[in-house]
Every structure is written in C-alpha cells, then in structure tokens.
Amino acid sequence: MNDENGSRDPTHDLSGAERPATERESPPGDHLNPFEAVNYQFDRAARRIDLPDYLQVALKTPYREVMVEIPIRAREGFRTYHGYRVQHENARGPMKGGLRYHPSVDLDEVRALASLMTWKTAVVDIPFGGAKGGIACDPTQLSRGELERLTRAFVQRIHSFIGPTTDIPAPDVNTNEQTMAWILDEYSKFHGFTPAVVTGKPLELGGSAGRASATGRGVALLAERAAADIGIDIRGATVAIQGFGNVGSWCAHFLAAMGARVVAVSDVRGAVFRGDGLDIEYLRREAGPDRSVVEVGAGETIRNADLLALDVDILIPAALGNVLTGRNVGDVRARMIVEGANAPITPAADLELEERGIPVIPDILANAGGVTVSYFEWVQNLQQFRWPADRVDDELRRTLLGAYETLRASVVEHRISYRLAAYILAIRRVADAIALRGQD
C-alpha cells in the first residue's frame, strides 16, 4: 500500500511481512561477525516463541568443531592451510553442508554457515541437521594437482568425523563435482566404496540428475511464486542478479525461460547491464572462471554497487555474504529481494528492509534447492536406485513451494517477515525433535 508520494507504508505492505509500529526494533549495527549475525536472527525468533533458555543455549552451540592443519607440496615448496568442519546439530538426522575454498574462510564463518544449514534443512523439512566446512585458500592460485592434494589431505584428517549417517559434505563456493569425487575416493580408501558420503558428485559416481542446477532452479521457483503474491508477474519482471557462478547463472537461465527480463548480472570483476534484458544463454556460453561477464560484450559495464541499487522488480544477491549492509541498504530500489547466497544481508540492513516494506525471501528457504536435491541424491545412493530427472525436478518443486506456502501463511497471519517466520518454523521443528528424542 503506497502513500501519496509512492513510498510504501511498512505496516500495510502487500507482503504482509511488517510488524506493528509498537514492535519496531533497534538495528544491531554491522559490527557482528557472521556467527553473531545468525544468532541475532535466531534470538529474535526464540524470543517470539518463548523458547526455554536451556534450548536457546543448546541450539546455538555447535555439536562439534574440527580444525586441522593441512601441509601440502606446492610449486614453491610446502605450504600449510587451515581447514574447518563445524557440525552444528543432528537431532533431525545426519548433518549436512557444503565445503568451500576461499581466502576468507575462518571458524566464525563456518560456524555461521553450519547453523544456517540446521535451519535450512528444517524449513524445507528434510531429515538432516546442519554442518559446514571450508579451507582458507585461494583456489585460483592453485593448480589442479595442488587442489586435489589439498582435498585428499583434508579428508585424511576428518574422515573419522564424516559419513553417510554422520555428516555429508557437498559443493559450495569454489568447489564442485570434481572436488566431491576426490572426497569420495579418499574416504573410500578408509571405509570402502561409499557414494553416500558426499552429494553433488558426478553422475558416473552416483550423483543425481538436476543437482548442479538445483540451487539456481529453487531460487527462480521461489522468486516466481513470491513475486506473484506482491503483484509482480514474472513474465516481463525486471531482475538483477549479483553473482554469475553456479547459482546465479542457473537462476538467470530459469528466470529468463519464465519470461523475466534479467537486466544485470555480475561477477568479481564487475557487472553488466542492458535495460531491455541480457542474452543470458550467450553469457552462460561466453563467461566463466577465466572470462568475466564484463569481457564478453553483453551490455554496459557498471559497478557491483550500482547493480545492487538498480530500480528493478527483483534483486537476487547470489554471491557471498554481507553485500547489503546498514551503509548501502538505503540505495536498494528493488520491490523484492530473494537471497541466492548465504547471509547476503546483515541484520541491520534486514531490519531496514522490513521497515521499508520490501519483502525478503531468506536464504534458509530461497537457496535450499541445493540441499533438497542433495537429500534426493543421498536417498538414491542408499537405495542404489537412480531417479529420472523429471522426478527430481517435480520433487524439488513440491518441497520448496510447500515450504513457501507454510511460511506465507505465517507471514500473513502474524504480520511478520519471511525470515522471522522461517526461523520460528525451523527452531520449533528442531526443538520438537530434541524433545522427542529425550535429549536434555
């Protein structure tokens, strides 16, 4: 609902996601580390449902944290890397989460991402808990042989803590199906051939049809569905996507196929813009790890910061975390945001978006397509039976849209944000599992 100047009334937005004025909160600022930021969102939801203090402590405390040193032979001699695997919660099933290779990886980031996985799997109601892992390295500076040695050495140090009924890694930032193949092979040296130890594997080693595209497909499906609820027809809707890696490129592909007009995409070297819509399939063919989107002549070159401020119907941050903060959130002009990345919006920015009536489909739902199809892959491995691609896609759609409808009902009934509704649902499901198992 707009006032005479065209701005949104935050207590009557079409999303139904805003709180009464008497419940406004003070923003926490952007000083929180990643783990503190996730726990800030957790605490908001826990207070809302009067979660007992002991459960609040238990559900914010990781089950296990593994930190290892990984010396490998490199071109310049031996180098030592720091590796992490944080296992957050296993009340609802084996722990599940990706493995990322990035210079910024540290314990707080991995803790935060492991916690997000607990809530993500609970929101879409698949029988997993949360985990995450990473190695602090710059994979662009490592040869294929060095990456393989690094991966295998990491598995040698953590193989006792992972497994099909314990903790199941998957690809994440700068890792892929080849990385998972190396993990599978190295783990199998200790435990016998065990394809269910990882997901996101090559098809030839027990991977699932549809896994590579699953996260991007899920983001697109949820963008289409949520847009309809605030009066945006995806056909002709304008979309800006920050990030053109696996998630962003697949998301752009599916949205373009739906009839959306993807006007801007970006990577680490910059962004491209074309007002009448980019040729997404051309970009997918020509851009990649060795060639930026700004180098292929697809449109006008702009800054990543400019992409975030474009006047579009849907903004999709699909790169790394903390791209929208208290400092730049005021520049956002999108009508809706769908989080393709993990934690791309700081709590301070998130509260301001709530105040402005801009609905945000949170990461723990929006990018859950990957872990959902990972679950399907794990099931196929355990059954030793492969599903056809159309079954995978149908089950993915059913799972994600079912979760969305559950959250939407809560958003409308209680006039809360999608993020708060998602955390409340997830926390209740995990707390119920703990109670039923008799864990104190």
Short mmCIF file of C-alpha atoms in Angstrom, two decimals:
data_model
loop_
_atom_site.label_atom_id
_atom_site.label_comp_id
_atom_site.label_asym_id
_atom_site.label_seq_id
_atom_site.Cartn_x
_atom_site.Cartn_y
_atom_site.Cartn_z
CA MET A 1 0.00 0.00 0.00
CA ASN A 2 1.61 3.29 -1.12
CA ASP A 3 1.21 6.79 0.26
CA GLU A 4 0.73 9.82 -1.97
CA ASN A 5 4.47 10.06 -2.65
CA GLY A 6 4.71 6.47 -3.83
CA SER A 7 6.62 5.15 -0.80
CA ARG A 8 5.46 2.00 0.94
CA ASP A 9 3.53 2.03 4.20
CA PRO A 10 5.53 -0.53 6.23
CA THR A 11 2.53 -1.63 8.26
CA HIS A 12 0.38 -2.43 5.21
CA ASP A 13 2.73 -3.87 2.59
CA LEU A 14 1.34 -6.46 0.19
CA SER A 15 3.80 -8.98 1.55
CA GLY A 16 2.03 -8.91 4.90
CA ALA A 17 5.51 -9.07 6.37
CA GLU A 18 5.76 -6.00 8.56
CA ARG A 19 5.31 -5.67 12.30
CA PRO A 20 3.05 -3.17 14.04
CA ALA A 21 4.79 0.10 14.81
CA THR A 22 4.86 -0.71 18.52
CA GLU A 23 7.19 -3.66 17.83
CA ARG A 24 9.95 -1.81 15.98
CA GLU A 25 13.46 -2.92 16.95
CA SER A 26 16.71 -1.00 17.13
CA PRO A 27 19.12 -2.14 14.43
CA PRO A 28 22.12 -4.09 15.75
CA GLY A 29 24.70 -2.42 13.54
CA ASP A 30 27.10 -4.09 11.10
CA HIS A 31 29.79 -4.97 13.64
CA LEU A 32 28.55 -8.53 14.22
CA ASN A 33 30.70 -11.39 12.99
CA PRO A 34 28.90 -13.99 10.82
CA PHE A 35 28.10 -16.34 13.72
CA GLU A 36 26.79 -13.48 15.85
CA ALA A 37 24.63 -12.30 12.95
CA VAL A 38 22.99 -15.72 12.55
CA ASN A 39 22.42 -15.95 16.30
CA TYR A 40 20.86 -12.49 16.27
CA GLN A 41 18.18 -13.80 13.88
CA PHE A 42 17.86 -16.95 15.99
CA ASP A 43 17.34 -14.91 19.17
CA ARG A 44 14.59 -12.81 17.57
CA ALA A 45 12.65 -15.97 16.71
CA ALA A 46 13.41 -17.71 20.01
CA ARG A 47 12.03 -14.75 21.97
CA ARG A 48 8.93 -14.73 19.83
CA ILE A 49 8.07 -18.33 20.77
CA ASP A 50 9.38 -18.19 24.37
CA LEU A 51 11.94 -20.92 23.75
CA PRO A 52 13.33 -22.13 27.10
CA ASP A 53 16.74 -20.72 27.97
CA TYR A 54 18.46 -24.10 28.02
CA LEU A 55 17.26 -24.83 24.49
CA GLN A 56 18.39 -21.42 23.29
CA VAL A 57 21.88 -22.20 24.53
CA ALA A 58 21.83 -25.74 23.17
CA LEU A 59 20.62 -24.75 19.72
CA LYS A 60 23.24 -22.04 19.33
CA THR A 61 26.10 -24.29 20.42
CA PRO A 62 27.72 -26.42 17.70
CA TYR A 63 27.82 -30.17 18.32
CA ARG A 64 31.44 -30.47 17.18
CA GLU A 65 34.14 -28.23 15.69
CA VAL A 66 37.07 -29.78 13.83
CA MET A 67 40.06 -27.61 12.94
CA VAL A 68 43.02 -29.10 11.10
CA GLU A 69 46.34 -28.03 9.62
CA ILE A 70 46.95 -29.26 6.08
CA PRO A 71 50.54 -29.18 4.81
CA ILE A 72 50.83 -29.97 1.09
CA ARG A 73 53.56 -29.90 -1.52
CA ALA A 74 53.14 -26.81 -3.71
CA ARG A 75 55.12 -25.29 -6.53
CA GLU A 76 57.13 -23.12 -4.15
CA GLY A 77 57.66 -25.91 -1.61
CA PHE A 78 55.46 -26.97 1.27
CA ARG A 79 52.57 -24.79 2.41
CA THR A 80 50.18 -25.24 5.32
CA TYR A 81 46.48 -24.45 5.04
CA HIS A 82 43.79 -24.21 7.72
CA GLY A 83 40.75 -26.44 7.34
CA TYR A 84 37.46 -26.48 9.25
CA ARG A 85 34.41 -28.68 9.64
CA VAL A 86 31.71 -27.50 12.04
CA GLN A 87 28.86 -29.88 12.85
CA HIS A 88 26.04 -27.86 14.34
CA GLU A 89 23.06 -30.10 15.13
CA ASN A 90 21.98 -33.69 14.46
CA ALA A 91 18.62 -34.08 16.23
CA ARG A 92 16.73 -34.43 12.94
CA GLY A 93 19.24 -36.61 11.09
CA PRO A 94 22.80 -36.73 9.74
CA MET A 95 24.46 -33.34 9.48
CA LYS A 96 24.68 -31.84 6.02
CA GLY A 97 26.52 -28.93 4.49
CA GLY A 98 28.88 -27.70 1.83
CA LEU A 99 32.64 -27.34 1.68
CA ARG A 100 34.04 -24.03 0.42
CA TYR A 101 37.52 -22.96 -0.64
CA HIS A 102 38.05 -19.23 -0.16
CA PRO A 103 40.65 -16.92 1.44
CA SER A 104 38.07 -15.52 3.87
CA VAL A 105 37.15 -18.88 5.40
CA ASP A 106 37.52 -18.85 9.18
CA LEU A 107 35.91 -20.53 12.16
CA ASP A 108 33.23 -17.88 12.74
CA GLU A 109 32.12 -18.01 9.10
CA VAL A 110 31.94 -21.80 9.10
CA ARG A 111 30.05 -21.82 12.42
CA ALA A 112 27.52 -19.39 10.97
CA LEU A 113 27.03 -21.40 7.80
CA ALA A 114 26.67 -24.66 9.75
CA SER A 115 23.96 -23.07 11.87
CA LEU A 116 22.18 -21.81 8.74
CA MET A 117 22.18 -25.37 7.39
CA THR A 118 20.39 -26.61 10.51
CA TRP A 119 17.62 -24.08 9.98
CA LYS A 120 17.56 -24.55 6.21
CA THR A 121 17.02 -28.30 6.34
CA ALA A 122 14.35 -27.83 9.00
CA VAL A 123 12.48 -25.18 6.97
CA VAL A 124 12.14 -27.48 3.96
CA ASP A 125 11.55 -30.44 6.29
CA ILE A 126 14.21 -32.85 5.07
CA PRO A 127 15.74 -35.22 7.66
CA PHE A 128 19.15 -33.61 8.08
CA GLY A 129 20.93 -31.43 10.59
CA GLY A 130 23.46 -28.74 9.77
CA ALA A 131 27.18 -28.71 9.09
CA LYS A 132 29.66 -26.72 7.01
CA GLY A 133 33.30 -26.87 6.12
CA GLY A 134 35.99 -24.89 4.41
CA ILE A 135 39.66 -24.43 3.70
CA ALA A 136 41.23 -20.98 3.84
CA CYS A 137 42.90 -20.81 0.45
CA ASP A 138 42.73 -19.02 -2.90
CA PRO A 139 41.89 -21.78 -5.39
CA THR A 140 42.68 -19.51 -8.34
CA GLN A 141 46.33 -19.65 -7.24
CA LEU A 142 46.44 -23.44 -7.00
CA SER A 143 46.95 -25.94 -9.79
CA ARG A 144 44.56 -28.83 -10.30
CA GLY A 145 47.13 -31.15 -8.74
CA GLU A 146 47.52 -28.90 -5.70
CA LEU A 147 43.74 -28.71 -5.25
CA GLU A 148 43.50 -32.48 -5.38
CA ARG A 149 46.31 -32.96 -2.85
CA LEU A 150 44.73 -30.34 -0.57
CA THR A 151 41.33 -32.02 -0.75
CA ARG A 152 42.68 -35.51 -0.12
CA ALA A 153 44.83 -34.35 2.80
CA PHE A 154 41.79 -32.65 4.34
CA VAL A 155 39.76 -35.87 4.06
CA GLN A 156 42.59 -37.84 5.65
CA ARG A 157 42.26 -35.61 8.70
CA ILE A 158 38.47 -35.56 9.02
CA HIS A 159 37.30 -38.92 7.61
CA SER A 160 36.53 -40.24 11.09
CA PHE A 161 34.03 -37.42 11.61
CA ILE A 162 32.06 -37.68 8.34
CA GLY A 163 29.99 -40.42 6.73
CA PRO A 164 26.53 -41.23 5.27
CA THR A 165 24.90 -41.44 8.71
CA THR A 166 27.03 -38.76 10.38
CA ASP A 167 27.93 -35.77 8.19
CA ILE A 168 27.64 -35.48 4.41
CA PRO A 169 29.65 -32.75 2.61
CA ALA A 170 28.62 -31.15 -0.69
CA PRO A 171 29.94 -28.46 -3.07
CA ASP A 172 29.94 -24.82 -2.06
CA VAL A 173 31.93 -21.74 -3.07
CA ASN A 174 34.84 -22.72 -5.36
CA THR A 175 34.23 -26.46 -5.04
CA ASN A 176 32.38 -28.68 -7.50
CA GLU A 177 31.59 -32.25 -8.50
CA GLN A 178 35.28 -32.96 -9.14
CA THR A 179 36.08 -31.95 -5.56
CA MET A 180 33.35 -34.31 -4.35
CA ALA A 181 34.79 -37.11 -6.50
CA TRP A 182 38.16 -36.69 -4.80
CA ILE A 183 36.49 -36.73 -1.36
CA LEU A 184 34.54 -39.89 -2.25
CA ASP A 185 37.65 -41.64 -3.49
CA GLU A 186 39.80 -40.67 -0.49
CA TYR A 187 37.08 -41.55 2.04
CA SER A 188 36.56 -44.92 0.33
CA LYS A 189 40.21 -45.81 0.92
CA PHE A 190 39.42 -45.88 4.64
CA HIS A 191 35.81 -47.11 4.65
CA GLY A 192 35.18 -48.94 1.38
CA PHE A 193 33.25 -47.58 -1.59
CA THR A 194 30.70 -45.21 -0.03
CA PRO A 195 28.97 -42.95 -2.57
CA ALA A 196 26.54 -41.56 0.03
CA VAL A 197 29.39 -39.87 1.92
CA VAL A 198 29.06 -36.78 -0.33
CA THR A 199 26.47 -35.26 -2.61
CA GLY A 200 26.96 -33.13 -5.70
CA LYS A 201 29.09 -35.91 -7.22
CA PRO A 202 29.47 -36.64 -10.94
CA LEU A 203 26.65 -38.78 -12.33
CA GLU A 204 29.18 -41.50 -13.10
CA LEU A 205 29.92 -41.86 -9.36
CA GLY A 206 26.36 -41.84 -8.08
CA GLY A 207 25.40 -38.19 -8.46
CA SER A 208 21.82 -37.12 -9.08
CA ALA A 209 20.28 -35.61 -12.16
CA GLY A 210 19.43 -31.99 -11.50
CA ARG A 211 21.88 -31.45 -8.64
CA ALA A 212 24.11 -28.90 -10.41
CA SER A 213 21.18 -26.66 -11.31
CA ALA A 214 19.12 -27.26 -8.15
CA THR A 215 20.01 -24.17 -6.12
CA GLY A 216 19.51 -21.80 -9.04
CA ARG A 217 16.29 -23.53 -10.05
CA GLY A 218 14.98 -23.24 -6.50
CA VAL A 219 15.79 -19.53 -6.29
CA ALA A 220 13.93 -18.96 -9.57
CA LEU A 221 10.91 -21.02 -8.49
CA LEU A 222 10.58 -19.11 -5.23
CA ALA A 223 11.14 -15.75 -6.91
CA GLU A 224 8.30 -16.50 -9.31
CA ARG A 225 5.95 -17.66 -6.55
CA ALA A 226 6.71 -14.87 -4.08
CA ALA A 227 6.55 -12.21 -6.79
CA ALA A 228 3.02 -13.27 -7.64
CA ASP A 229 1.99 -12.67 -4.03
CA ILE A 230 3.00 -9.00 -4.22
CA GLY A 231 1.51 -8.42 -7.64
CA ILE A 232 4.57 -8.95 -9.85
CA ASP A 233 4.08 -11.08 -12.97
CA ILE A 234 7.36 -12.89 -13.58
CA ARG A 235 6.75 -12.52 -17.32
CA GLY A 236 8.36 -9.18 -18.05
CA ALA A 237 9.58 -8.63 -14.50
CA THR A 238 12.98 -6.95 -14.26
CA VAL A 239 15.65 -8.84 -12.33
CA ALA A 240 19.20 -8.02 -11.22
CA ILE A 241 21.44 -10.89 -10.08
CA GLN A 242 24.63 -10.24 -8.14
CA GLY A 243 26.89 -13.19 -8.86
CA PHE A 244 27.07 -15.30 -12.01
CA GLY A 245 28.58 -18.50 -10.69
CA ASN A 246 26.68 -21.76 -10.42
CA VAL A 247 23.72 -20.33 -8.50
CA GLY A 248 23.43 -17.01 -10.31
CA SER A 249 23.86 -18.35 -13.82
CA TRP A 250 21.34 -21.16 -13.39
CA CYS A 251 18.91 -18.80 -11.69
CA ALA A 252 19.23 -16.36 -14.61
CA HIS A 253 18.67 -19.23 -17.04
CA PHE A 254 15.44 -20.36 -15.39
CA LEU A 255 14.08 -16.84 -14.85
CA ALA A 256 14.73 -15.93 -18.47
CA ALA A 257 12.90 -19.11 -19.52
CA MET A 258 9.95 -17.97 -17.38
CA GLY A 259 9.85 -14.71 -19.31
CA ALA A 260 11.61 -12.46 -16.81
CA ARG A 261 13.88 -9.70 -18.10
CA VAL A 262 17.29 -10.19 -16.45
CA VAL A 263 18.78 -6.73 -16.89
CA ALA A 264 22.02 -7.08 -14.90
CA VAL A 265 24.42 -9.75 -13.68
CA SER A 266 27.86 -9.54 -12.11
CA ASP A 267 30.97 -11.38 -11.02
CA VAL A 268 34.03 -10.39 -9.00
CA ARG A 269 35.31 -8.13 -11.81
CA GLY A 270 32.19 -6.06 -12.34
CA ALA A 271 28.65 -6.09 -13.66
CA VAL A 272 26.88 -5.73 -16.99
CA PHE A 273 23.54 -4.01 -17.61
CA ARG A 274 21.13 -3.98 -20.52
CA GLY A 275 17.78 -2.32 -19.99
CA ASP A 276 15.85 -4.49 -22.44
CA GLY A 277 17.33 -7.68 -20.97
CA LEU A 278 20.63 -9.51 -21.29
CA ASP A 279 21.16 -12.51 -23.54
CA ILE A 280 21.58 -14.98 -20.70
CA GLU A 281 22.43 -18.01 -22.82
CA TYR A 282 25.16 -16.01 -24.58
CA LEU A 283 26.58 -15.00 -21.21
CA ARG A 284 26.44 -18.59 -19.96
CA ARG A 285 28.40 -19.75 -23.02
CA GLU A 286 30.99 -17.00 -23.10
CA ALA A 287 31.62 -16.06 -19.46
CA GLY A 288 33.18 -18.36 -16.90
CA PRO A 289 36.03 -18.84 -14.46
CA ASP A 290 38.57 -17.46 -16.92
CA ARG A 291 36.44 -14.79 -18.59
CA SER A 292 34.39 -12.16 -16.78
CA VAL A 293 30.88 -11.12 -17.72
CA VAL A 294 32.31 -7.63 -18.38
CA GLU A 295 34.60 -9.01 -21.11
CA VAL A 296 32.07 -10.60 -23.46
CA GLY A 297 30.28 -7.55 -24.83
CA ALA A 298 26.85 -8.41 -23.43
CA GLY A 299 25.92 -4.94 -22.20
CA GLU A 300 27.01 -1.76 -20.46
CA THR A 301 29.65 -2.23 -17.77
CA ILE A 302 28.60 -0.98 -14.33
CA ARG A 303 29.90 -1.42 -10.80
CA ASN A 304 28.69 -4.18 -8.50
CA ALA A 305 27.48 -1.45 -6.14
CA ASP A 306 25.38 0.03 -8.96
CA LEU A 307 23.74 -3.34 -9.61
CA LEU A 308 22.51 -3.51 -6.01
CA ALA A 309 20.88 -0.09 -6.41
CA LEU A 310 19.07 -0.72 -9.71
CA ASP A 311 15.36 0.08 -9.95
CA VAL A 312 14.15 -3.48 -10.60
CA ASP A 313 11.30 -5.71 -9.52
CA ILE A 314 13.53 -8.44 -8.04
CA LEU A 315 17.08 -8.25 -6.68
CA ILE A 316 18.90 -11.55 -6.17
CA PRO A 317 22.20 -11.45 -4.23
CA ALA A 318 23.77 -14.75 -5.29
CA ALA A 319 27.46 -14.33 -4.44
CA LEU A 320 28.99 -14.05 -0.96
CA GLY A 321 27.65 -12.81 2.37
CA ASN A 322 27.23 -9.30 3.77
CA VAL A 323 26.74 -7.45 0.48
CA LEU A 324 23.79 -5.42 1.77
CA THR A 325 24.66 -3.61 4.99
CA GLY A 326 23.46 -0.66 7.02
CA ARG A 327 25.71 1.52 4.84
CA ASN A 328 24.25 0.70 1.42
CA VAL A 329 20.78 -0.72 2.08
CA GLY A 330 19.28 2.74 1.65
CA ASP A 331 20.27 2.58 -2.02
CA VAL A 332 18.12 -0.50 -2.69
CA ARG A 333 15.18 0.22 -5.01
CA ALA A 334 14.04 -3.33 -5.75
CA ARG A 335 10.47 -4.29 -4.89
CA MET A 336 11.55 -7.70 -3.55
CA ILE A 337 14.79 -9.49 -2.64
CA VAL A 338 15.45 -13.22 -2.94
CA GLU A 339 18.63 -14.44 -1.22
CA GLY A 340 20.53 -16.78 -3.52
CA ALA A 341 23.67 -16.51 -1.37
CA ASN A 342 24.07 -17.40 2.29
CA ALA A 343 23.64 -14.41 4.63
CA PRO A 344 23.97 -11.68 1.97
CA ILE A 345 22.06 -9.17 4.15
CA THR A 346 23.30 -8.06 7.55
CA PRO A 347 20.78 -7.87 10.44
CA ALA A 348 20.94 -4.07 10.35
CA ALA A 349 20.08 -3.98 6.66
CA ASP A 350 17.42 -6.65 7.14
CA LEU A 351 15.57 -4.56 9.73
CA GLU A 352 15.66 -1.51 7.49
CA LEU A 353 14.21 -3.52 4.60
CA GLU A 354 11.41 -4.66 6.92
CA GLU A 355 10.73 -1.05 7.88
CA ARG A 356 10.55 -0.07 4.22
CA GLY A 357 8.15 -2.90 3.40
CA ILE A 358 10.48 -4.69 0.99
CA PRO A 359 9.89 -8.45 1.36
CA VAL A 360 12.98 -10.66 1.58
CA ILE A 361 12.79 -14.38 0.82
CA PRO A 362 15.53 -15.58 3.19
CA ASP A 363 18.47 -17.79 2.36
CA ILE A 364 17.27 -20.64 4.57
CA LEU A 365 14.40 -21.09 2.14
CA ALA A 366 15.45 -19.36 -1.08
CA ASN A 367 18.66 -21.29 -1.71
CA ALA A 368 17.53 -24.59 -0.18
CA GLY A 369 17.17 -26.22 -3.61
CA GLY A 370 20.73 -27.50 -3.44
CA VAL A 371 20.41 -29.30 -0.13
CA THR A 372 16.98 -30.59 -1.14
CA VAL A 373 18.34 -32.33 -4.23
CA SER A 374 21.35 -33.40 -2.17
CA TYR A 375 18.85 -35.20 0.02
CA PHE A 376 17.38 -36.87 -3.07
CA GLU A 377 20.89 -37.89 -4.15
CA TRP A 378 21.64 -39.36 -0.71
CA VAL A 379 18.37 -41.31 -0.81
CA GLN A 380 19.21 -42.65 -4.28
CA ASN A 381 22.67 -43.73 -3.07
CA LEU A 382 21.21 -45.55 -0.07
CA GLN A 383 18.55 -47.21 -2.24
CA GLN A 384 21.07 -47.91 -5.01
CA PHE A 385 18.41 -46.71 -7.44
CA ARG A 386 18.60 -43.69 -9.74
CA TRP A 387 15.67 -41.30 -10.21
CA PRO A 388 14.92 -39.76 -13.62
CA ALA A 389 15.46 -36.01 -13.98
CA ASP A 390 11.75 -35.19 -14.19
CA ARG A 391 11.12 -36.87 -10.83
CA VAL A 392 13.93 -34.89 -9.23
CA ASP A 393 12.56 -31.62 -10.61
CA ASP A 394 8.98 -32.44 -9.57
CA GLU A 395 10.03 -33.38 -6.04
CA LEU A 396 12.12 -30.22 -5.76
CA ARG A 397 9.20 -28.02 -6.81
CA ARG A 398 6.84 -29.77 -4.41
CA THR A 399 9.23 -29.47 -1.47
CA LEU A 400 10.18 -25.82 -1.94
CA LEU A 401 6.74 -24.49 -2.81
CA GLY A 402 5.20 -26.46 0.04
CA ALA A 403 7.66 -24.84 2.45
CA TYR A 404 6.92 -21.43 0.96
CA GLU A 405 3.17 -21.83 1.43
CA THR A 406 3.69 -22.79 5.07
CA LEU A 407 5.78 -19.67 5.65
CA ARG A 408 3.44 -17.45 3.67
CA ALA A 409 0.51 -18.44 5.88
CA SER A 410 2.50 -17.47 8.99
CA VAL A 411 3.67 -14.19 7.41
CA VAL A 412 0.10 -13.15 6.63
CA GLU A 413 -1.45 -14.35 9.87
CA HIS A 414 1.13 -12.88 12.25
CA ARG A 415 2.31 -9.97 10.11
CA ILE A 416 5.96 -10.91 10.44
CA SER A 417 8.78 -11.14 7.93
CA TYR A 418 9.55 -14.24 5.90
CA ARG A 419 12.86 -14.54 7.72
CA LEU A 420 11.29 -14.47 11.16
CA ALA A 421 8.62 -16.95 10.05
CA ALA A 422 11.31 -19.26 8.67
CA TYR A 423 13.41 -19.21 11.84
CA ILE A 424 10.36 -19.79 14.03
CA LEU A 425 9.32 -22.81 11.96
CA ALA A 426 12.85 -24.24 11.89
CA ILE A 427 13.50 -23.75 15.60
CA ARG A 428 10.22 -25.41 16.52
CA ARG A 429 10.98 -28.43 14.35
CA VAL A 430 14.45 -28.91 15.79
CA ALA A 431 13.25 -28.33 19.36
CA ASP A 432 10.46 -30.85 18.86
CA ALA A 433 12.97 -33.43 17.59
CA ILE A 434 15.17 -32.88 20.63
CA ALA A 435 12.19 -33.27 22.97
CA LEU A 436 11.01 -36.46 21.26
CA ARG A 437 14.48 -37.99 21.41
CA GLY A 438 14.73 -37.16 25.09
CA GLN A 439 17.88 -35.07 24.70
CA ASP A 440 18.34 -32.73 27.66
#
